[in-house]
Short mmCIF file of C-alpha atoms in Angstrom, two decimals:
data_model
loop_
_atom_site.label_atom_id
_atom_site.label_comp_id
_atom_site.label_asym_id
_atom_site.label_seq_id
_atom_site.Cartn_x
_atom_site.Cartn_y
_atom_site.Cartn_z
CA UNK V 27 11.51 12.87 16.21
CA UNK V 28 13.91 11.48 13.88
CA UNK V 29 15.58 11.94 10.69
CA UNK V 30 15.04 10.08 7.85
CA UNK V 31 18.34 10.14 5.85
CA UNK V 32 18.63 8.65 2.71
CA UNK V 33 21.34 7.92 -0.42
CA UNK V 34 19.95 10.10 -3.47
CA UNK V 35 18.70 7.61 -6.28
CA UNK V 36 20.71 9.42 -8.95
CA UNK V 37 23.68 10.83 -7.27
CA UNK V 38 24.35 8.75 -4.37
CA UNK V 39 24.48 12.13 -2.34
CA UNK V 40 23.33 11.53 1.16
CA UNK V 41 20.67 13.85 2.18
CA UNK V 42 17.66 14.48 4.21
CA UNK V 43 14.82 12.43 2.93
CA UNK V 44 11.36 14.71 3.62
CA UNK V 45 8.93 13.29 0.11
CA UNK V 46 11.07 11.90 -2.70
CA UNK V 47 14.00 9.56 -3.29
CA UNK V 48 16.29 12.21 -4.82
CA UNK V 49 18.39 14.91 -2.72
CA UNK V 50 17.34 18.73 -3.36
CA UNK V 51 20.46 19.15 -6.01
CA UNK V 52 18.48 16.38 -8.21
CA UNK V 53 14.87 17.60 -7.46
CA UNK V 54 15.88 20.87 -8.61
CA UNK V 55 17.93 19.37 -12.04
CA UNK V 56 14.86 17.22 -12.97
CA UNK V 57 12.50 20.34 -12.57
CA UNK V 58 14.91 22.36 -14.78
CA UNK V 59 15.04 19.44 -17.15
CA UNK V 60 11.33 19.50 -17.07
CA UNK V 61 11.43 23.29 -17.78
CA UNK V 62 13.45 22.92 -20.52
CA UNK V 63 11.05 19.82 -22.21
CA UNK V 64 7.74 22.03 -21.86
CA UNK V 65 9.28 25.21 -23.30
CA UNK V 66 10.54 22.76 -26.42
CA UNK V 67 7.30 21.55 -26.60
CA UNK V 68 5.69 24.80 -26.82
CA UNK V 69 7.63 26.20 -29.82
CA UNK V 70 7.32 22.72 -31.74
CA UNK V 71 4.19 20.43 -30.82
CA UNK V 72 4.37 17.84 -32.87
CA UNK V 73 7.88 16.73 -32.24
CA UNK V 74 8.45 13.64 -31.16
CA UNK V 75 10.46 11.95 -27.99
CA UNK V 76 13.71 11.84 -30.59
CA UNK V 77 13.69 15.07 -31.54
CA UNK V 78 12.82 16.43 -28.06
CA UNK V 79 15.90 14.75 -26.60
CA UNK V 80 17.80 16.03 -29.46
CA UNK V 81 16.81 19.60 -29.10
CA UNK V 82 17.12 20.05 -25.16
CA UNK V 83 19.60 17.46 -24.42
CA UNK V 84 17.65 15.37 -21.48
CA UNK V 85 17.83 11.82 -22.57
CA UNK V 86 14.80 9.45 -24.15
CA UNK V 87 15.02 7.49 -21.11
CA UNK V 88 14.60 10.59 -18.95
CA UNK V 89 11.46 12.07 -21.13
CA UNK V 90 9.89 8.57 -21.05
CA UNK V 91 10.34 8.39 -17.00
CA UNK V 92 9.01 11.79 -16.81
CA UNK V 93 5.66 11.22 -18.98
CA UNK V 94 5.51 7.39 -17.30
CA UNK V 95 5.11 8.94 -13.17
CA UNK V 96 2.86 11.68 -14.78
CA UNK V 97 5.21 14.52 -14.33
CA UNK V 98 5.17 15.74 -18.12
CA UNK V 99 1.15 15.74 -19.71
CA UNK V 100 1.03 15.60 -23.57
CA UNK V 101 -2.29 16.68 -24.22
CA UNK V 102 -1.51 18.60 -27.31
CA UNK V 103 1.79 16.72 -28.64
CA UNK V 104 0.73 13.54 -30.61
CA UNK V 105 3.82 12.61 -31.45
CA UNK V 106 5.23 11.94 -28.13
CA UNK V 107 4.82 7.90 -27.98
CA UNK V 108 6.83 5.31 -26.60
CA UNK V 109 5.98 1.62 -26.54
CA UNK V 110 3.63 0.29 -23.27
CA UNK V 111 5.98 -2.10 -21.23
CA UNK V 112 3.78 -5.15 -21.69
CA UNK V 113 3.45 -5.36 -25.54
CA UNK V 114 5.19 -2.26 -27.42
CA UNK V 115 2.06 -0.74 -28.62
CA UNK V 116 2.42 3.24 -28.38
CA UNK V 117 1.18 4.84 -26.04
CA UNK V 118 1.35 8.71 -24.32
CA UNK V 119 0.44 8.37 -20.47
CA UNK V 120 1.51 5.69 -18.14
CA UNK V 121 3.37 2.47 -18.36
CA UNK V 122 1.05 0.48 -20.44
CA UNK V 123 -1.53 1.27 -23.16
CA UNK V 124 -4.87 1.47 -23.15
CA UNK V 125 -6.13 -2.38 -24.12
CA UNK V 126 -3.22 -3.56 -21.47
CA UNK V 127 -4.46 -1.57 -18.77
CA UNK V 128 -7.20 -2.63 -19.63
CA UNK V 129 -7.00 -6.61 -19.57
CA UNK V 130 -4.94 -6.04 -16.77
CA UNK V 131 -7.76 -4.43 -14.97
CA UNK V 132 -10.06 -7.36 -16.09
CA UNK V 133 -7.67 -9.67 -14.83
CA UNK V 134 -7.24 -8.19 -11.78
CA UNK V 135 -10.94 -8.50 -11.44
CA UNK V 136 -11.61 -12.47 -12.01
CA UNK V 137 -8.93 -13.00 -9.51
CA UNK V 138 -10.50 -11.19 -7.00
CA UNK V 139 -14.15 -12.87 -7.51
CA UNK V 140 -12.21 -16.33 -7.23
CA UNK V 141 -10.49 -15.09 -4.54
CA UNK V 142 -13.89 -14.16 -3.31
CA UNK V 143 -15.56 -17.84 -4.03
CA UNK V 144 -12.61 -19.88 -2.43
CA UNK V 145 -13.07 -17.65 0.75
CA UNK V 146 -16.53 -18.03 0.85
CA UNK V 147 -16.49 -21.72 0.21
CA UNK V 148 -13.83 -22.37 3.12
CA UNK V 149 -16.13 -20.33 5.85
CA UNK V 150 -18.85 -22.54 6.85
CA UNK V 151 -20.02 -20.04 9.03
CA UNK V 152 -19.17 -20.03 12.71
CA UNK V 153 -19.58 -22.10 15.58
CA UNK V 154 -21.75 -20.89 18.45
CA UNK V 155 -23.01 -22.77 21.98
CA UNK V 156 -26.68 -23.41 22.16
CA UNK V 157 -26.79 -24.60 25.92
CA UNK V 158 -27.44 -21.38 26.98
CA UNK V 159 -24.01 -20.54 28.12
CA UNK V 160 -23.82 -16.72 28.62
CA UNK V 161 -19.89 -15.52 30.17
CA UNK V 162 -20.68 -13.35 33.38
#
């Protein structure tokens, strides 16, 4: 059996690498971080990313990552947006918005069905003896 050790992501620590990236020390800051967003969030709803990170000192960036890998759900804060990656539009969940994920989903999709067609059109089926030739 072996060890998987691994440099932390954020501190550099080394540590033994079980799920995530981060070493236990980091794990356990982002969950208090996270702690400290949701009870903000409780006592004023409609505050937005700004006034979050003003009010619990974790950074924009930080709030952003945590709502982007689905760690921190905003179903009743409207007013925690932040622009989608591909072209700014707000957005709540995720890395893009809505209509991106969307066309990228659709794109996704027409390359596959040409990926599809060229395959099909190279195969020209297989060849096969006809003589009667069975191996033993």
């Amino acid at each position: 059996m072996s060890v998987a050790i691994a440099n932390c992501r954020r501190c550099g620590r080394l540590f033994n690498r079980v799920g995530r990236d981060i070493c236990p020390d980091c794990v356990k800051d982002e969950d208090d971080k996270l702690a400290t967003i949701r009870a903000y969030l409780r006592q004023h709803p409609l505050a937005n990313i700004y006034e979050v990170a003003n009010g619990t000192d974790v950074t924009y960036e930080e709030i952003v990552e945590f709502i982007r890998d689905g760690r921190l759900v905003l179903r009743n804060n409207p007013n925690m947006v932040y622009p989608c990656e591909r072209c700014g539009t707000p957005t709540q969940a995720g890395r893009l918005c809505t209509n991106c994920a969307k066309e990228m989903a659709e794109e996704l999709e027409r390359a596959r069905e040409g990926h599809r067609k060229t395959s099909a059109e190279r195969q020209g089926g297989f060849y096969s003896r006809s003589d009667g030739f069975r191996p033993s």
